[in-house]
């Protein structure tokens, strides 16, 4: 076991900004970086597996975990609960691994208040139009949910200024390289 505690990195950004893709590239390209799998009450999308993308749990189970203070942070995002389990994150940090969270702006603010050393990274789409076309091309949401996500995007993007780093995801390879370099720059 490493004697040095790991660092916590938080990725936020609107739905369709490319966080998931950038996260996957960072995880495969940076050693000793682990992803914390969130809990959510959102139903799984086609192709999603419980315990891989998320732990898909019921609203009752989620509220039970809230009452037991099991979450490092949690929030209602686009009408569903999402949360990070405290024990998962602590275990990895204590083992000396860096931990990557992909959470919304509300959750990032909560974590920053508890763990001020957390590094906040915002993934920004090049424009609102490109965000909408990416979200539509993804085809994972129906029109109603898509509208909610696009409306929330404006709000989320207004919080980017409070993030330590902002990466504009205009070109995937370049943005991924920037993300990896930011993470590595915190290691000495
Ligand atoms: P999606 O439903 O597209 O997978 O995620 C919707 C939003 O929820 C994204 O902005 C994502 O970053 C956020 N999210 C995912 N997991 C968590 C979490 O554990 N906590 C918080 N606060 N937000 C999360």
Short mmCIF file of N, CA and C and ligand atoms in Angstrom, two decimals:
data_model
loop_
_atom_site.label_atom_id
_atom_site.label_comp_id
_atom_site.label_asym_id
_atom_site.label_seq_id
_atom_site.Cartn_x
_atom_site.Cartn_y
_atom_site.Cartn_z
N UNK A 1 0.84 -1.20 0.00
CA UNK A 1 0.00 0.00 0.00
C UNK A 1 0.88 1.25 0.00
N UNK A 2 0.49 2.24 -0.82
CA UNK A 2 1.26 3.46 -0.89
C UNK A 2 1.04 4.30 0.38
N UNK A 3 2.09 5.03 0.80
CA UNK A 3 1.93 5.86 1.99
C UNK A 3 1.39 7.23 1.61
N UNK A 4 1.36 7.52 0.32
CA UNK A 4 0.93 8.85 -0.12
C UNK A 4 -0.52 8.80 -0.54
N UNK A 5 -1.30 9.71 0.04
CA UNK A 5 -2.73 9.74 -0.29
C UNK A 5 -2.92 10.23 -1.73
N UNK A 6 -3.89 9.64 -2.43
CA UNK A 6 -4.15 10.05 -3.81
C UNK A 6 -4.85 11.39 -3.90
N UNK A 7 -5.01 11.86 -5.13
CA UNK A 7 -5.68 13.16 -5.35
C UNK A 7 -7.05 12.93 -5.99
N UNK A 8 -7.91 13.88 -5.73
CA UNK A 8 -9.27 13.75 -6.23
C UNK A 8 -9.49 14.75 -7.37
N UNK A 9 -9.94 14.23 -8.52
CA UNK A 9 -10.23 15.07 -9.68
C UNK A 9 -11.72 14.98 -10.00
N UNK A 10 -12.30 16.12 -10.29
CA UNK A 10 -13.73 16.14 -10.60
C UNK A 10 -13.95 16.70 -12.00
N UNK A 11 -14.66 15.91 -12.81
CA UNK A 11 -15.02 16.36 -14.16
C UNK A 11 -16.49 16.73 -14.16
N UNK A 12 -16.79 17.95 -14.62
CA UNK A 12 -18.18 18.35 -14.79
C UNK A 12 -18.34 18.95 -16.18
N UNK A 13 -19.58 19.15 -16.56
CA UNK A 13 -19.86 19.76 -17.86
C UNK A 13 -21.25 19.34 -18.29
N UNK A 14 -21.86 20.05 -19.22
CA UNK A 14 -23.23 19.71 -19.62
C UNK A 14 -23.30 18.38 -20.35
N UNK A 15 -24.48 17.83 -20.33
CA UNK A 15 -24.76 16.59 -21.03
C UNK A 15 -24.45 16.78 -22.52
N UNK A 16 -23.62 15.91 -23.08
CA UNK A 16 -23.27 16.02 -24.50
C UNK A 16 -21.94 16.73 -24.72
N UNK A 17 -21.28 17.17 -23.64
CA UNK A 17 -19.99 17.87 -23.79
C UNK A 17 -18.85 16.90 -24.10
N UNK A 18 -19.08 15.60 -23.84
CA UNK A 18 -18.05 14.61 -24.12
C UNK A 18 -17.29 14.17 -22.89
N UNK A 19 -17.85 14.38 -21.70
CA UNK A 19 -17.17 14.00 -20.45
C UNK A 19 -16.86 12.51 -20.40
N UNK A 20 -17.85 11.70 -20.78
CA UNK A 20 -17.70 10.25 -20.67
C UNK A 20 -16.57 9.74 -21.54
N UNK A 21 -16.49 10.26 -22.76
CA UNK A 21 -15.43 9.83 -23.69
C UNK A 21 -14.07 10.28 -23.18
N UNK A 22 -13.99 11.51 -22.73
CA UNK A 22 -12.71 12.03 -22.22
C UNK A 22 -12.28 11.27 -20.97
N UNK A 23 -13.24 10.98 -20.13
CA UNK A 23 -12.96 10.22 -18.90
C UNK A 23 -12.37 8.85 -19.26
N UNK A 24 -12.99 8.17 -20.24
CA UNK A 24 -12.52 6.84 -20.62
C UNK A 24 -11.09 6.90 -21.16
N UNK A 25 -10.79 7.92 -21.95
CA UNK A 25 -9.43 8.05 -22.50
C UNK A 25 -8.44 8.31 -21.37
N UNK A 26 -8.82 9.19 -20.44
CA UNK A 26 -7.92 9.51 -19.32
C UNK A 26 -7.66 8.26 -18.49
N UNK A 27 -8.71 7.47 -18.23
CA UNK A 27 -8.54 6.28 -17.39
C UNK A 27 -7.65 5.24 -18.05
N UNK A 28 -7.74 5.15 -19.38
CA UNK A 28 -6.92 4.14 -20.04
C UNK A 28 -5.49 4.64 -20.23
N UNK A 29 -5.29 5.96 -20.16
CA UNK A 29 -3.96 6.50 -20.45
C UNK A 29 -3.17 6.96 -19.24
N UNK A 30 -3.79 7.00 -18.08
CA UNK A 30 -3.08 7.47 -16.88
C UNK A 30 -3.09 6.36 -15.83
N UNK A 31 -1.91 5.95 -15.42
CA UNK A 31 -1.81 4.87 -14.41
C UNK A 31 -2.28 5.35 -13.04
N UNK A 32 -2.72 4.42 -12.23
CA UNK A 32 -3.14 4.72 -10.85
C UNK A 32 -4.22 5.80 -10.76
N UNK A 33 -5.05 5.84 -11.80
CA UNK A 33 -6.21 6.73 -11.78
C UNK A 33 -7.44 5.84 -11.84
N UNK A 34 -8.32 5.96 -10.87
CA UNK A 34 -9.50 5.09 -10.84
C UNK A 34 -10.77 5.92 -10.87
N UNK A 35 -11.80 5.31 -11.39
CA UNK A 35 -13.07 6.00 -11.52
C UNK A 35 -14.01 5.53 -10.42
N UNK A 36 -14.69 6.47 -9.80
CA UNK A 36 -15.67 6.10 -8.78
C UNK A 36 -17.04 5.96 -9.45
N UNK A 37 -17.61 4.76 -9.38
CA UNK A 37 -18.90 4.48 -10.02
C UNK A 37 -20.02 5.01 -9.12
N UNK A 38 -20.79 5.95 -9.66
CA UNK A 38 -21.85 6.59 -8.89
C UNK A 38 -23.07 5.70 -8.74
N UNK A 39 -23.90 6.04 -7.78
CA UNK A 39 -25.24 5.46 -7.69
C UNK A 39 -26.21 6.40 -8.39
N UNK A 40 -27.23 5.84 -9.02
CA UNK A 40 -28.26 6.70 -9.61
C UNK A 40 -29.62 6.01 -9.57
N UNK A 41 -30.66 6.86 -9.58
CA UNK A 41 -32.02 6.31 -9.71
C UNK A 41 -32.48 6.39 -11.17
N UNK A 42 -31.61 6.93 -12.05
CA UNK A 42 -31.98 6.96 -13.48
C UNK A 42 -32.05 5.52 -14.01
N UNK A 43 -33.06 5.21 -14.83
CA UNK A 43 -33.09 3.86 -15.38
C UNK A 43 -31.91 3.63 -16.34
N UNK A 44 -31.39 2.41 -16.41
CA UNK A 44 -30.26 2.17 -17.32
C UNK A 44 -30.67 2.39 -18.78
N UNK A 45 -29.74 2.92 -19.58
CA UNK A 45 -29.97 3.03 -21.03
C UNK A 45 -29.61 1.69 -21.66
N UNK A 46 -30.05 1.51 -22.90
CA UNK A 46 -29.68 0.29 -23.61
C UNK A 46 -28.17 0.16 -23.61
N UNK A 47 -27.68 -1.00 -23.25
CA UNK A 47 -26.24 -1.24 -23.26
C UNK A 47 -25.55 -0.93 -21.94
N UNK A 48 -26.24 -0.29 -21.02
CA UNK A 48 -25.63 0.00 -19.71
C UNK A 48 -25.83 -1.19 -18.77
N UNK A 49 -24.82 -1.44 -17.95
CA UNK A 49 -24.85 -2.59 -17.04
C UNK A 49 -24.70 -2.12 -15.60
N UNK A 50 -25.52 -2.67 -14.72
CA UNK A 50 -25.42 -2.31 -13.31
C UNK A 50 -24.01 -2.61 -12.79
N UNK A 51 -23.41 -1.61 -12.14
CA UNK A 51 -22.07 -1.82 -11.58
C UNK A 51 -20.97 -1.42 -12.54
N UNK A 52 -21.32 -1.11 -13.78
CA UNK A 52 -20.29 -0.69 -14.75
C UNK A 52 -20.38 0.83 -14.95
N UNK A 53 -21.44 1.30 -15.59
CA UNK A 53 -21.60 2.76 -15.77
C UNK A 53 -22.04 3.40 -14.45
N UNK A 54 -22.99 2.75 -13.82
CA UNK A 54 -23.55 3.22 -12.54
C UNK A 54 -23.96 2.02 -11.72
N UNK A 55 -24.23 2.30 -10.43
CA UNK A 55 -25.01 1.35 -9.64
C UNK A 55 -26.45 1.86 -9.75
N UNK A 56 -27.27 1.13 -10.43
CA UNK A 56 -28.66 1.56 -10.63
C UNK A 56 -29.49 1.08 -9.45
N UNK A 57 -29.97 2.02 -8.65
CA UNK A 57 -30.71 1.63 -7.44
C UNK A 57 -32.06 2.34 -7.41
N UNK A 58 -32.93 1.87 -6.54
CA UNK A 58 -34.27 2.47 -6.46
C UNK A 58 -34.20 3.78 -5.66
N UNK A 59 -35.26 4.57 -5.79
CA UNK A 59 -35.33 5.82 -5.04
C UNK A 59 -35.29 5.55 -3.53
N UNK A 60 -35.98 4.48 -3.12
CA UNK A 60 -36.00 4.11 -1.70
C UNK A 60 -34.60 3.78 -1.19
N UNK A 61 -33.87 2.99 -1.96
CA UNK A 61 -32.49 2.63 -1.57
C UNK A 61 -31.62 3.87 -1.51
N UNK A 62 -31.82 4.75 -2.50
CA UNK A 62 -30.99 5.97 -2.53
C UNK A 62 -31.26 6.81 -1.28
N UNK A 63 -32.54 6.99 -0.97
CA UNK A 63 -32.89 7.83 0.19
C UNK A 63 -32.40 7.21 1.50
N UNK A 64 -32.39 5.89 1.53
CA UNK A 64 -31.85 5.18 2.68
C UNK A 64 -30.35 5.50 2.87
N UNK A 65 -29.63 5.51 1.74
CA UNK A 65 -28.20 5.82 1.80
C UNK A 65 -27.98 7.28 2.21
N UNK A 66 -28.89 8.16 1.77
CA UNK A 66 -28.78 9.58 2.20
C UNK A 66 -28.89 9.63 3.72
N UNK A 67 -29.90 8.94 4.26
CA UNK A 67 -30.13 8.98 5.71
C UNK A 67 -28.98 8.37 6.49
N UNK A 68 -28.30 7.39 5.87
CA UNK A 68 -27.17 6.74 6.54
C UNK A 68 -25.86 7.51 6.32
N UNK A 69 -25.95 8.66 5.64
CA UNK A 69 -24.78 9.52 5.34
C UNK A 69 -23.71 8.76 4.56
N UNK A 70 -24.14 7.91 3.64
CA UNK A 70 -23.16 7.14 2.87
C UNK A 70 -22.57 7.93 1.70
N UNK A 71 -23.22 9.06 1.36
CA UNK A 71 -22.74 9.80 0.18
C UNK A 71 -21.75 10.90 0.55
N UNK A 72 -20.68 10.98 -0.22
CA UNK A 72 -19.76 12.11 -0.14
C UNK A 72 -20.49 13.34 -0.68
N UNK A 73 -21.27 13.13 -1.73
CA UNK A 73 -22.12 14.18 -2.30
C UNK A 73 -23.24 13.48 -3.04
N UNK A 74 -24.35 14.19 -3.19
CA UNK A 74 -25.41 13.70 -4.07
C UNK A 74 -26.22 14.89 -4.54
N UNK A 75 -26.94 14.70 -5.64
CA UNK A 75 -27.76 15.79 -6.17
C UNK A 75 -28.88 15.22 -7.01
N UNK A 76 -29.89 16.05 -7.21
CA UNK A 76 -30.94 15.72 -8.16
C UNK A 76 -30.54 16.37 -9.49
N UNK A 77 -30.26 15.53 -10.47
CA UNK A 77 -29.81 16.05 -11.77
C UNK A 77 -30.81 15.61 -12.84
N UNK A 78 -31.33 16.54 -13.58
CA UNK A 78 -32.32 16.26 -14.64
C UNK A 78 -33.47 15.38 -14.11
N UNK A 79 -33.82 15.53 -12.83
CA UNK A 79 -34.98 14.82 -12.29
C UNK A 79 -34.69 13.46 -11.66
N UNK A 80 -33.43 13.04 -11.61
CA UNK A 80 -33.08 11.77 -10.93
C UNK A 80 -31.98 12.05 -9.91
N UNK A 81 -31.87 11.14 -8.94
CA UNK A 81 -30.78 11.25 -7.95
C UNK A 81 -29.50 10.65 -8.52
N UNK A 82 -28.38 11.30 -8.22
CA UNK A 82 -27.05 10.77 -8.54
C UNK A 82 -26.17 11.03 -7.33
N UNK A 83 -25.33 10.07 -6.95
CA UNK A 83 -24.47 10.31 -5.79
C UNK A 83 -23.21 9.47 -5.78
N UNK A 84 -22.20 9.99 -5.06
CA UNK A 84 -20.90 9.33 -4.94
C UNK A 84 -20.78 8.74 -3.55
N UNK A 85 -20.45 7.46 -3.46
CA UNK A 85 -20.30 6.81 -2.15
C UNK A 85 -18.97 7.21 -1.51
N UNK A 86 -19.06 7.70 -0.29
CA UNK A 86 -17.88 8.20 0.43
C UNK A 86 -16.81 7.10 0.61
N UNK A 87 -17.24 5.91 1.01
CA UNK A 87 -16.27 4.84 1.30
C UNK A 87 -15.45 4.46 0.08
N UNK A 88 -16.10 4.42 -1.08
CA UNK A 88 -15.39 4.06 -2.32
C UNK A 88 -14.23 5.02 -2.58
N UNK A 89 -14.54 6.31 -2.45
CA UNK A 89 -13.54 7.33 -2.75
C UNK A 89 -12.42 7.29 -1.71
N UNK A 90 -12.79 7.22 -0.43
CA UNK A 90 -11.79 7.22 0.65
C UNK A 90 -10.85 6.02 0.53
N UNK A 91 -11.41 4.85 0.22
CA UNK A 91 -10.59 3.64 0.11
C UNK A 91 -9.50 3.82 -0.95
N UNK A 92 -9.89 4.34 -2.09
CA UNK A 92 -8.92 4.51 -3.19
C UNK A 92 -7.90 5.59 -2.86
N UNK A 93 -8.35 6.70 -2.29
CA UNK A 93 -7.41 7.78 -1.96
C UNK A 93 -6.40 7.29 -0.93
N UNK A 94 -6.90 6.54 0.06
CA UNK A 94 -6.01 6.00 1.11
C UNK A 94 -5.01 5.01 0.53
N UNK A 95 -5.44 4.28 -0.51
CA UNK A 95 -4.54 3.30 -1.14
C UNK A 95 -3.51 3.99 -2.03
N UNK A 96 -3.61 5.32 -2.16
CA UNK A 96 -2.63 6.07 -2.94
C UNK A 96 -3.04 6.27 -4.40
N UNK A 97 -4.26 5.86 -4.75
CA UNK A 97 -4.71 6.06 -6.13
C UNK A 97 -5.36 7.43 -6.28
N UNK A 98 -5.18 8.03 -7.46
CA UNK A 98 -5.95 9.24 -7.77
C UNK A 98 -7.34 8.80 -8.19
N UNK A 99 -8.33 9.60 -7.84
CA UNK A 99 -9.73 9.22 -8.12
C UNK A 99 -10.37 10.28 -9.01
N UNK A 100 -11.08 9.79 -10.02
CA UNK A 100 -11.79 10.68 -10.93
C UNK A 100 -13.29 10.54 -10.70
N UNK A 101 -13.95 11.68 -10.44
CA UNK A 101 -15.41 11.68 -10.33
C UNK A 101 -15.95 12.40 -11.55
N UNK A 102 -17.04 11.89 -12.10
CA UNK A 102 -17.72 12.64 -13.17
C UNK A 102 -19.08 13.01 -12.61
N UNK A 103 -19.20 14.22 -12.12
CA UNK A 103 -20.41 14.61 -11.39
C UNK A 103 -20.85 16.01 -11.82
N UNK A 104 -22.06 16.36 -11.48
CA UNK A 104 -22.58 17.64 -11.93
C UNK A 104 -22.06 18.79 -11.05
N UNK A 105 -22.43 20.02 -11.44
CA UNK A 105 -21.88 21.20 -10.76
C UNK A 105 -22.31 21.29 -9.29
N UNK A 106 -23.52 20.84 -8.96
CA UNK A 106 -23.97 20.87 -7.56
C UNK A 106 -23.10 19.95 -6.71
N UNK A 107 -22.85 18.74 -7.24
CA UNK A 107 -22.04 17.76 -6.52
C UNK A 107 -20.60 18.25 -6.37
N UNK A 108 -20.07 18.87 -7.42
CA UNK A 108 -18.68 19.36 -7.38
C UNK A 108 -18.54 20.41 -6.27
N UNK A 109 -19.53 21.26 -6.15
CA UNK A 109 -19.48 22.30 -5.11
C UNK A 109 -19.49 21.66 -3.72
N UNK A 110 -20.31 20.64 -3.55
CA UNK A 110 -20.37 19.96 -2.24
C UNK A 110 -19.02 19.33 -1.90
N UNK A 111 -18.41 18.66 -2.89
CA UNK A 111 -17.12 18.00 -2.61
C UNK A 111 -16.06 19.04 -2.28
N UNK A 112 -16.05 20.12 -3.05
CA UNK A 112 -15.04 21.17 -2.83
C UNK A 112 -15.15 21.74 -1.41
N UNK A 113 -16.37 21.82 -0.89
CA UNK A 113 -16.57 22.33 0.47
C UNK A 113 -16.03 21.37 1.53
N UNK A 114 -16.03 20.07 1.21
CA UNK A 114 -15.55 19.08 2.19
C UNK A 114 -14.06 18.80 1.99
N UNK A 115 -13.68 18.64 0.71
CA UNK A 115 -12.28 18.33 0.39
C UNK A 115 -11.76 19.45 -0.50
N UNK A 116 -11.22 20.49 0.13
CA UNK A 116 -10.87 21.70 -0.64
C UNK A 116 -9.74 21.45 -1.62
N UNK A 117 -8.99 20.34 -1.42
CA UNK A 117 -7.88 20.07 -2.33
C UNK A 117 -8.33 19.43 -3.64
N UNK A 118 -9.61 19.10 -3.75
CA UNK A 118 -10.12 18.48 -4.98
C UNK A 118 -9.89 19.41 -6.17
N UNK A 119 -9.51 18.81 -7.30
CA UNK A 119 -9.20 19.60 -8.50
C UNK A 119 -10.42 19.57 -9.43
N UNK A 120 -10.98 20.73 -9.68
CA UNK A 120 -12.21 20.81 -10.48
C UNK A 120 -11.90 21.13 -11.94
N UNK A 121 -12.39 20.27 -12.82
CA UNK A 121 -12.13 20.43 -14.27
C UNK A 121 -13.47 20.46 -15.00
N UNK A 122 -13.67 21.51 -15.78
CA UNK A 122 -14.95 21.65 -16.50
C UNK A 122 -14.74 21.35 -17.98
N UNK A 123 -15.61 20.51 -18.53
CA UNK A 123 -15.55 20.20 -19.97
C UNK A 123 -16.61 21.04 -20.67
N UNK A 124 -16.14 21.91 -21.54
CA UNK A 124 -17.02 22.88 -22.21
C UNK A 124 -17.18 22.51 -23.69
N UNK A 125 -18.41 22.47 -24.18
CA UNK A 125 -18.58 22.23 -25.62
C UNK A 125 -18.18 23.51 -26.38
N UNK A 126 -17.79 23.40 -27.66
CA UNK A 126 -17.38 24.58 -28.41
C UNK A 126 -18.51 25.60 -28.58
N UNK A 127 -19.75 25.13 -28.66
CA UNK A 127 -20.89 26.04 -28.77
C UNK A 127 -22.16 25.30 -28.34
N UNK A 128 -23.21 26.09 -28.12
CA UNK A 128 -24.49 25.50 -27.73
C UNK A 128 -25.06 24.65 -28.87
N UNK A 129 -24.84 25.12 -30.11
CA UNK A 129 -25.35 24.41 -31.28
C UNK A 129 -24.68 23.04 -31.40
N UNK A 130 -23.38 23.03 -31.20
CA UNK A 130 -22.64 21.75 -31.31
C UNK A 130 -23.08 20.81 -30.18
N UNK A 131 -23.29 21.39 -29.00
CA UNK A 131 -23.76 20.57 -27.88
C UNK A 131 -25.09 19.89 -28.24
N UNK A 132 -26.00 20.68 -28.79
CA UNK A 132 -27.31 20.12 -29.14
C UNK A 132 -27.18 19.05 -30.22
N UNK A 133 -26.35 19.30 -31.23
CA UNK A 133 -26.24 18.30 -32.29
C UNK A 133 -25.56 17.02 -31.77
N UNK A 134 -24.59 17.16 -30.85
CA UNK A 134 -23.95 15.96 -30.27
C UNK A 134 -24.95 15.15 -29.44
N UNK A 135 -25.75 15.89 -28.67
CA UNK A 135 -26.72 15.23 -27.81
C UNK A 135 -27.78 14.49 -28.64
N UNK A 136 -28.19 15.14 -29.74
CA UNK A 136 -29.17 14.49 -30.63
C UNK A 136 -28.56 13.28 -31.33
N UNK A 137 -27.31 13.43 -31.77
CA UNK A 137 -26.65 12.33 -32.49
C UNK A 137 -26.46 11.13 -31.58
N UNK A 138 -26.28 11.38 -30.29
CA UNK A 138 -26.09 10.29 -29.32
C UNK A 138 -27.34 9.43 -29.26
N UNK A 139 -28.49 10.08 -29.40
CA UNK A 139 -29.76 9.34 -29.49
C UNK A 139 -30.15 8.57 -28.24
N UNK A 140 -29.64 8.97 -27.08
CA UNK A 140 -29.94 8.21 -25.86
C UNK A 140 -31.14 8.78 -25.11
N UNK A 141 -31.59 9.97 -25.48
CA UNK A 141 -32.68 10.61 -24.75
C UNK A 141 -33.86 10.87 -25.65
N UNK A 142 -35.06 10.80 -25.10
CA UNK A 142 -36.22 11.23 -25.90
C UNK A 142 -36.29 12.76 -25.90
N UNK A 143 -37.18 13.31 -26.74
CA UNK A 143 -37.21 14.76 -26.96
C UNK A 143 -37.43 15.53 -25.66
N UNK A 144 -38.29 15.00 -24.81
CA UNK A 144 -38.62 15.71 -23.56
C UNK A 144 -37.39 15.81 -22.65
N UNK A 145 -36.71 14.67 -22.48
CA UNK A 145 -35.52 14.65 -21.61
C UNK A 145 -34.39 15.48 -22.25
N UNK A 146 -34.32 15.41 -23.56
CA UNK A 146 -33.29 16.18 -24.26
C UNK A 146 -33.47 17.68 -24.01
N UNK A 147 -34.72 18.14 -24.02
CA UNK A 147 -34.99 19.57 -23.78
C UNK A 147 -34.57 19.95 -22.35
N UNK A 148 -34.88 19.08 -21.39
CA UNK A 148 -34.48 19.33 -19.99
C UNK A 148 -32.96 19.47 -19.92
N UNK A 149 -32.27 18.55 -20.57
CA UNK A 149 -30.80 18.55 -20.51
C UNK A 149 -30.22 19.79 -21.18
N UNK A 150 -30.83 20.22 -22.29
CA UNK A 150 -30.33 21.42 -22.97
C UNK A 150 -30.58 22.67 -22.13
N UNK A 151 -31.73 22.74 -21.49
CA UNK A 151 -32.02 23.88 -20.61
C UNK A 151 -31.04 23.92 -19.45
N UNK A 152 -30.78 22.75 -18.85
CA UNK A 152 -29.86 22.68 -17.71
C UNK A 152 -28.42 23.01 -18.13
N UNK A 153 -28.12 22.78 -19.40
CA UNK A 153 -26.75 23.01 -19.89
C UNK A 153 -26.36 24.47 -19.71
N UNK A 154 -27.29 25.38 -19.96
CA UNK A 154 -27.00 26.82 -19.86
C UNK A 154 -26.60 27.15 -18.42
N UNK A 155 -27.36 26.59 -17.49
CA UNK A 155 -27.09 26.79 -16.07
C UNK A 155 -25.73 26.23 -15.68
N UNK A 156 -25.47 25.00 -16.13
CA UNK A 156 -24.20 24.34 -15.78
C UNK A 156 -23.02 25.14 -16.33
N UNK A 157 -23.14 25.60 -17.58
CA UNK A 157 -22.01 26.30 -18.20
C UNK A 157 -21.73 27.62 -17.50
N UNK A 158 -22.75 28.18 -16.84
CA UNK A 158 -22.53 29.45 -16.13
C UNK A 158 -21.67 29.24 -14.89
N UNK A 159 -21.48 27.98 -14.48
CA UNK A 159 -20.67 27.68 -13.28
C UNK A 159 -19.20 27.40 -13.63
N UNK A 160 -18.89 27.37 -14.93
CA UNK A 160 -17.53 26.99 -15.34
C UNK A 160 -16.46 27.89 -14.74
N UNK A 161 -16.80 29.16 -14.53
CA UNK A 161 -15.81 30.12 -14.03
C UNK A 161 -15.28 29.75 -12.65
N UNK A 162 -16.06 28.96 -11.89
CA UNK A 162 -15.58 28.60 -10.55
C UNK A 162 -14.70 27.34 -10.58
N UNK A 163 -14.45 26.81 -11.77
CA UNK A 163 -13.60 25.62 -11.90
C UNK A 163 -12.14 26.03 -12.10
N UNK A 164 -11.25 25.23 -11.58
CA UNK A 164 -9.82 25.54 -11.69
C UNK A 164 -9.36 25.43 -13.15
N UNK A 165 -9.87 24.42 -13.86
CA UNK A 165 -9.48 24.22 -15.26
C UNK A 165 -10.74 24.12 -16.13
N UNK A 166 -10.67 24.71 -17.33
CA UNK A 166 -11.76 24.57 -18.29
C UNK A 166 -11.14 24.04 -19.59
N UNK A 167 -11.65 22.89 -20.03
CA UNK A 167 -11.15 22.30 -21.28
C UNK A 167 -12.25 22.45 -22.32
N UNK A 168 -11.93 23.07 -23.45
CA UNK A 168 -12.93 23.17 -24.52
C UNK A 168 -12.80 21.93 -25.40
N UNK A 169 -13.88 21.17 -25.45
CA UNK A 169 -13.83 19.91 -26.21
C UNK A 169 -14.21 20.16 -27.67
N UNK A 170 -13.29 20.85 -28.37
CA UNK A 170 -13.53 21.14 -29.79
C UNK A 170 -12.97 20.01 -30.64
N UNK A 171 -11.91 19.39 -30.15
CA UNK A 171 -11.28 18.31 -30.91
C UNK A 171 -10.88 17.25 -29.88
N UNK A 172 -11.43 16.05 -30.04
CA UNK A 172 -11.32 15.04 -28.99
C UNK A 172 -9.89 14.72 -28.57
N UNK A 173 -9.01 14.45 -29.54
CA UNK A 173 -7.63 14.05 -29.20
C UNK A 173 -6.92 15.15 -28.41
N UNK A 174 -7.12 16.39 -28.87
CA UNK A 174 -6.45 17.51 -28.20
C UNK A 174 -7.00 17.68 -26.78
N UNK A 175 -8.33 17.61 -26.66
CA UNK A 175 -8.96 17.80 -25.34
C UNK A 175 -8.53 16.68 -24.39
N UNK A 176 -8.44 15.45 -24.90
CA UNK A 176 -8.04 14.31 -24.07
C UNK A 176 -6.59 14.49 -23.59
N UNK A 177 -5.75 14.97 -24.49
CA UNK A 177 -4.35 15.20 -24.13
C UNK A 177 -4.26 16.26 -23.03
N UNK A 178 -5.07 17.30 -23.17
CA UNK A 178 -5.07 18.38 -22.17
C UNK A 178 -5.51 17.83 -20.81
N UNK A 179 -6.54 16.99 -20.82
CA UNK A 179 -7.03 16.41 -19.56
C UNK A 179 -5.93 15.57 -18.90
N UNK A 180 -5.28 14.72 -19.69
CA UNK A 180 -4.23 13.86 -19.12
C UNK A 180 -3.10 14.73 -18.55
N UNK A 181 -2.73 15.77 -19.29
CA UNK A 181 -1.64 16.64 -18.81
C UNK A 181 -2.01 17.36 -17.51
N UNK A 182 -3.27 17.78 -17.40
CA UNK A 182 -3.70 18.44 -16.16
C UNK A 182 -3.55 17.46 -14.99
N UNK A 183 -4.05 16.24 -15.18
CA UNK A 183 -3.98 15.25 -14.08
C UNK A 183 -2.52 14.97 -13.70
N UNK A 184 -1.69 14.75 -14.73
CA UNK A 184 -0.28 14.42 -14.45
C UNK A 184 0.46 15.59 -13.81
N UNK A 185 0.02 16.82 -14.11
CA UNK A 185 0.71 17.99 -13.55
C UNK A 185 0.56 18.08 -12.03
N UNK A 186 -0.42 17.35 -11.47
CA UNK A 186 -0.62 17.36 -10.01
C UNK A 186 0.21 16.26 -9.32
N UNK A 187 0.93 15.49 -10.12
CA UNK A 187 1.80 14.45 -9.51
C UNK A 187 3.22 14.96 -9.49
N UNK A 188 3.94 14.69 -8.42
CA UNK A 188 5.32 15.16 -8.46
C UNK A 188 6.31 14.02 -8.40
P1 LIG B 1 -26.19 10.77 -17.29
O1 LIG B 1 -27.62 10.52 -16.94
O2 LIG B 1 -26.06 11.42 -18.65
O3 LIG B 1 -25.32 9.56 -17.14
O4 LIG B 1 -25.63 11.84 -16.24
C1 LIG B 1 -26.32 13.04 -16.04
C2 LIG B 1 -25.51 13.97 -15.20
O5 LIG B 1 -25.35 13.45 -13.88
C3 LIG B 1 -24.10 14.24 -15.71
O6 LIG B 1 -23.88 15.64 -15.66
C4 LIG B 1 -23.22 13.54 -14.73
O7 LIG B 1 -21.96 14.18 -14.59
C5 LIG B 1 -24.04 13.67 -13.46
N1 LIG B 1 -23.64 12.67 -12.46
C6 LIG B 1 -23.28 11.39 -12.67
N2 LIG B 1 -22.95 10.80 -11.52
C7 LIG B 1 -23.10 11.73 -10.55
C8 LIG B 1 -22.90 11.73 -9.13
O8 LIG B 1 -22.51 10.76 -8.50
N3 LIG B 1 -23.18 12.89 -8.48
C9 LIG B 1 -23.61 14.02 -9.11
N4 LIG B 1 -23.83 15.10 -8.38
N5 LIG B 1 -23.80 14.06 -10.44
C10 LIG B 1 -23.55 12.93 -11.15
#
